Amino acid sequence: AAPGTDAASGAPAAAGPTADGAALYAEHCARCHGANGNGEGTAELDRPARSFLDGGYSYGNTLRAVERSVRHGIPGTPMPAFGETLDADGIRAVSNFVVALGPPGTIVEEGASVLGPEARVEIVHGMLPPLSEGERVAPRGVALGFPNGTTFAYDKAEGELLAVLTGDFVDRGGAALKLLGNVSYRPDDAARAAGAARRDDVALERRVHTVAASGADGARLDFDLRTADGERVGGGSEYLGFARVADVPVPVRFLSVTGSGASFAPLGGSALALVEAGGG
């Protein structure tokens, strides 16, 4: 269908849906995807339902793609088709409601899926595919693109830096985010161990809950620190920026923690520096 027309009928699209998207979501979607969209509904499924709070959709990050998933379902998954249950107005209303549950900036306009930061750091949430063969998918990924061509890729669920890339930023028009740069740094096992938070020599889980930009050359990830059984024992922030080494800007991470008694060890390496910070 052409822009401005309904994807099913080809008729001119209405300015906005008149159906109650929240009510339709509660009736048709909440039992699988959860009342607040966190993917933790009451239905028993053979695979977890998508969390809409994380952003990223099976057929791409456009409103048309979300409507397609609602209308036709997703083959091979428990997601059913609602094309015969909801009319076009209802499909658009529930799709708009689902989109509103996700992080700002997840949905893009048709034909505008490739991003290139210019004046400030760009932050894009969504699924990150494996960066190399044998690595895992990060369903709750986030990519932070800096105007100087540096990208930091994180797994928010694990609070883990996946890689630093240089070059173009990201194409977010597909089912997963497509990072366009070349990997310049990827933490190895020793680096991940050095950057892990610990308390009394016991590893803590770091779960990112907020990602924010600070102009053109800085960003911050705020996280909870939790024990293996989920108890929150503190929190902290990871600051991203650049330091000049031999007049060359080098990406740096600065970690700080509060209220946990946790500590971080310095991380070596020429591509990325981790500056140790004491707990507050």
Coordinates of C-alpha atoms in Angstrom, one line a residue:
A1 CA 0.0 0.0 0.0
A2 CA 1.1 3.5 -0.7
P3 CA 2.0 5.9 2.2
G4 CA -1.2 7.4 3.6
T5 CA -3.4 4.4 2.7
D6 CA -4.6 1.4 4.7
A7 CA -2.3 -1.5 4.3
A8 CA -5.2 -4.0 3.9
S9 CA -7.7 -2.2 1.7
G10 CA -5.6 0.5 0.0
A11 CA -8.1 3.1 1.0
P12 CA -7.0 6.5 2.4
A13 CA -5.9 6.0 6.0
A14 CA -7.8 7.9 8.7
A15 CA -5.9 10.7 10.6
G16 CA -6.0 8.5 13.7
P17 CA -7.8 5.5 15.1
T18 CA -11.2 5.9 16.9
A19 CA -11.1 2.6 18.7
D20 CA -9.9 2.2 22.2
G21 CA -6.4 0.7 21.9
A22 CA -5.9 0.2 25.6
A23 CA -9.2 -1.7 25.9
L24 CA -8.4 -3.8 22.8
Y25 CA -5.0 -4.6 24.2
A26 CA -6.4 -5.7 27.6
E27 CA -8.9 -7.9 25.8
H28 CA -6.7 -9.6 23.2
C29 CA -3.1 -9.1 24.1
A30 CA -2.5 -8.8 27.9
R31 CA -2.9 -12.5 28.7
C32 CA 0.3 -13.2 26.7
H33 CA 2.2 -9.9 26.7
G34 CA 1.3 -8.8 30.2
A35 CA -1.0 -6.0 31.4
N36 CA 1.9 -3.5 31.1
G37 CA 3.5 -5.0 28.1
N38 CA 6.4 -6.6 29.9
G39 CA 5.9 -10.1 28.3
E40 CA 4.8 -11.7 31.5
G41 CA 1.2 -12.6 31.0
T42 CA -1.0 -15.3 32.5
A43 CA -1.0 -17.6 29.4
E44 CA 1.2 -20.6 29.4
L45 CA 3.3 -20.4 26.3
D46 CA 6.1 -22.7 24.9
R47 CA 8.2 -19.6 24.4
P48 CA 8.2 -16.2 26.1
A49 CA 6.0 -13.5 24.6
R50 CA 7.7 -10.3 23.5
S51 CA 8.2 -7.5 26.0
F52 CA 7.0 -4.3 24.3
L53 CA 8.8 -2.3 27.0
D54 CA 12.1 -3.2 25.3
G55 CA 11.3 -2.1 21.8
G56 CA 12.0 -4.0 18.6
Y57 CA 9.3 -5.9 16.6
S58 CA 9.3 -9.1 14.5
Y59 CA 8.7 -7.5 11.1
G60 CA 10.6 -4.2 11.7
N61 CA 10.4 -1.0 13.7
T62 CA 7.7 0.8 11.7
L63 CA 4.0 1.3 12.5
R64 CA 3.2 -0.6 9.3
A65 CA 5.3 -3.5 10.5
V66 CA 3.6 -3.6 13.9
E67 CA 0.1 -3.5 12.2
R68 CA 1.2 -6.4 10.0
S69 CA 2.1 -8.5 13.0
V70 CA -1.3 -7.8 14.6
R71 CA -3.2 -8.5 11.3
H72 CA -1.4 -11.6 10.1
G73 CA 0.2 -13.0 13.3
I74 CA 3.8 -14.4 13.3
P75 CA 4.1 -17.9 11.8
G76 CA 5.9 -20.4 13.9
T77 CA 5.1 -18.6 17.2
P78 CA 2.1 -18.4 19.5
M79 CA 1.2 -15.0 18.1
P80 CA -2.2 -15.3 16.4
A81 CA -3.6 -13.3 13.5
F82 CA -6.3 -10.7 14.4
G83 CA -7.2 -9.8 10.8
E84 CA -10.6 -11.4 11.1
T85 CA -11.2 -10.4 14.8
L86 CA -10.3 -6.6 14.5
D87 CA -11.2 -4.2 11.8
A88 CA -8.6 -1.8 10.3
D89 CA -9.4 0.9 12.9
G90 CA -9.0 -1.6 15.8
I91 CA -5.7 -2.9 14.4
R92 CA -4.3 0.6 14.1
A93 CA -5.5 1.5 17.6
V94 CA -4.0 -1.5 19.3
S95 CA -0.8 -1.1 17.3
N96 CA -0.5 2.5 18.4
F97 CA -1.0 1.4 22.0
V98 CA 1.7 -1.2 21.7
V99 CA 4.1 1.3 20.2
A100 CA 3.5 3.7 23.0
L101 CA 4.6 1.1 25.5
G102 CA 8.1 1.0 24.1
P103 CA 11.1 3.3 24.5
P104 CA 10.9 6.6 22.7
G105 CA 12.6 6.5 19.3
T106 CA 11.9 2.8 18.6
I107 CA 9.5 3.4 15.8
V108 CA 10.8 5.0 12.6
E109 CA 9.1 6.5 9.6
E110 CA 8.9 4.5 6.4
G111 CA 12.2 4.9 4.5
A112 CA 14.0 6.5 7.4
S113 CA 15.4 3.5 9.1
V114 CA 19.1 4.3 8.7
L115 CA 20.4 6.7 11.4
G116 CA 23.6 8.7 11.5
P117 CA 24.2 10.9 14.6
E118 CA 25.0 14.5 13.7
A119 CA 24.7 16.9 16.7
R120 CA 24.2 14.6 19.6
V121 CA 24.4 11.0 20.7
E122 CA 21.6 8.8 19.2
I123 CA 20.1 6.0 21.3
V124 CA 18.3 3.1 19.7
H125 CA 16.6 0.2 21.6
G126 CA 15.9 -3.2 20.1
M127 CA 17.1 -6.7 19.5
L128 CA 20.8 -7.0 18.6
P129 CA 21.8 -10.0 16.5
P130 CA 25.0 -11.9 17.3
L131 CA 28.1 -9.9 16.3
S132 CA 29.9 -13.1 15.2
E133 CA 29.1 -16.8 14.7
G134 CA 28.3 -18.6 17.9
E135 CA 27.4 -15.6 19.9
R136 CA 24.0 -15.0 21.5
V137 CA 21.2 -12.7 20.5
A138 CA 20.5 -9.8 22.8
P139 CA 16.7 -9.3 22.8
R140 CA 17.0 -6.2 25.0
G141 CA 19.8 -4.5 23.2
V142 CA 20.7 -0.8 23.0
A143 CA 23.1 1.0 20.6
L144 CA 24.5 4.4 21.4
G145 CA 25.9 6.2 18.3
F146 CA 28.2 9.2 18.7
P147 CA 28.6 11.9 16.0
N148 CA 32.3 11.0 15.7
G149 CA 31.4 7.5 14.3
T150 CA 31.7 5.5 17.5
T151 CA 29.0 3.1 18.5
F152 CA 28.7 1.4 21.9
A153 CA 26.4 -1.8 21.8
Y154 CA 25.0 -3.1 25.1
D155 CA 22.9 -6.0 26.3
K156 CA 20.6 -4.2 28.8
A157 CA 19.4 -7.4 30.5
E158 CA 22.9 -8.3 31.4
G159 CA 24.3 -4.8 31.8
E160 CA 27.1 -5.9 29.5
L161 CA 29.1 -4.1 26.8
L162 CA 29.0 -6.2 23.7
A163 CA 31.2 -4.2 21.4
V164 CA 32.5 -0.8 20.3
L165 CA 32.2 -0.1 16.6
T166 CA 33.5 2.6 14.3
G167 CA 31.8 3.8 11.1
D168 CA 28.1 4.2 10.2
F169 CA 25.6 3.8 13.0
V170 CA 22.5 1.6 12.6
D171 CA 19.7 0.5 10.4
R172 CA 16.6 -0.1 12.5
G173 CA 14.1 -1.0 9.8
G174 CA 14.3 -4.8 10.2
A175 CA 13.3 -7.3 12.9
A176 CA 16.6 -6.6 14.6
L177 CA 18.9 -3.6 14.8
K178 CA 21.6 -3.8 12.1
L179 CA 24.9 -2.2 13.3
L180 CA 26.6 -0.8 10.3
G181 CA 30.1 0.0 11.8
N182 CA 33.2 -2.3 12.1
V183 CA 34.0 -3.8 15.4
S184 CA 37.0 -2.1 16.9
Y185 CA 36.7 -3.6 20.4
R186 CA 35.0 -6.6 21.9
P187 CA 35.5 -7.5 25.6
D188 CA 37.1 -11.0 26.1
D189 CA 36.4 -13.1 29.1
A190 CA 39.1 -11.5 31.1
A191 CA 37.8 -8.0 30.3
R192 CA 34.2 -9.0 31.3
A193 CA 35.4 -10.4 34.5
A194 CA 37.4 -7.3 35.3
G195 CA 34.4 -5.0 34.6
A196 CA 32.0 -7.1 36.7
A197 CA 30.6 -5.7 39.9
R198 CA 31.4 -7.7 43.0
R199 CA 30.5 -7.6 46.7
D200 CA 32.4 -9.7 49.2
D201 CA 34.0 -11.4 46.2
V202 CA 30.5 -12.5 44.9
A203 CA 29.5 -11.4 41.4
L204 CA 26.5 -9.1 41.2
E205 CA 24.2 -8.8 38.2
R206 CA 24.0 -5.4 36.5
R207 CA 20.6 -4.6 35.0
V208 CA 20.3 -1.4 33.0
H209 CA 17.0 0.5 33.4
T210 CA 17.8 4.0 32.0
V211 CA 19.9 5.1 29.0
A212 CA 20.4 8.8 28.4
A213 CA 22.5 11.1 26.1
S214 CA 24.5 14.1 27.2
G215 CA 25.1 16.2 24.1
A216 CA 27.5 15.1 21.4
D217 CA 30.2 13.3 23.3
G218 CA 28.7 11.7 26.4
A219 CA 26.1 9.2 27.5
R220 CA 25.0 7.4 30.7
L221 CA 23.5 4.0 31.6
D222 CA 21.9 3.7 35.0
F223 CA 21.6 0.2 36.5
D224 CA 20.6 -1.8 39.5
L225 CA 23.0 -4.2 41.1
R226 CA 21.3 -7.4 42.2
T227 CA 22.3 -10.7 43.7
A228 CA 21.8 -14.0 41.8
D229 CA 18.4 -14.4 43.5
G230 CA 17.2 -11.0 42.4
E231 CA 17.7 -9.0 45.5
R232 CA 18.6 -5.3 44.8
V233 CA 21.6 -4.4 46.8
G234 CA 22.6 -1.1 45.2
G235 CA 22.8 0.7 41.9
G236 CA 25.1 2.8 39.8
S237 CA 25.9 4.5 36.5
E238 CA 28.2 3.8 33.6
Y239 CA 29.4 7.0 31.8
L240 CA 30.6 6.8 28.2
G241 CA 32.8 9.4 26.6
F242 CA 36.3 10.0 25.2
A243 CA 39.7 10.8 26.6
R244 CA 42.6 12.1 24.4
V245 CA 45.6 9.8 24.3
A246 CA 48.5 11.0 22.2
D247 CA 46.0 13.5 20.8
V248 CA 43.7 10.7 19.7
P249 CA 40.2 10.4 21.2
V250 CA 39.9 7.0 22.9
P251 CA 36.5 5.7 24.1
V252 CA 36.3 5.4 27.9
R253 CA 33.8 3.9 30.4
F254 CA 33.6 5.3 33.9
L255 CA 31.7 3.2 36.4
S256 CA 30.3 4.4 39.7
V257 CA 28.3 2.6 42.3
T258 CA 26.3 3.6 45.4
G259 CA 25.0 1.8 48.4
S260 CA 26.2 -1.6 47.5
G261 CA 29.7 -2.0 48.8
A262 CA 30.6 -3.2 45.3
S263 CA 33.8 -2.4 43.4
F264 CA 35.1 -2.6 39.9
A265 CA 38.6 -3.5 38.7
P266 CA 40.3 -1.5 36.0
L267 CA 40.1 -2.9 32.5
G268 CA 43.2 -2.7 30.3
G269 CA 43.4 -2.5 26.5
S270 CA 44.3 0.0 23.9
A271 CA 40.8 0.3 22.4
L272 CA 38.9 1.0 25.6
A273 CA 39.8 2.2 29.0
L274 CA 37.8 1.5 32.2
V275 CA 38.4 4.0 35.0
E276 CA 37.9 2.6 38.5
A277 CA 35.4 4.4 40.7
G278 CA 34.9 4.0 44.4
G279 CA 31.5 3.2 45.8
G280 CA 29.5 6.1 47.4

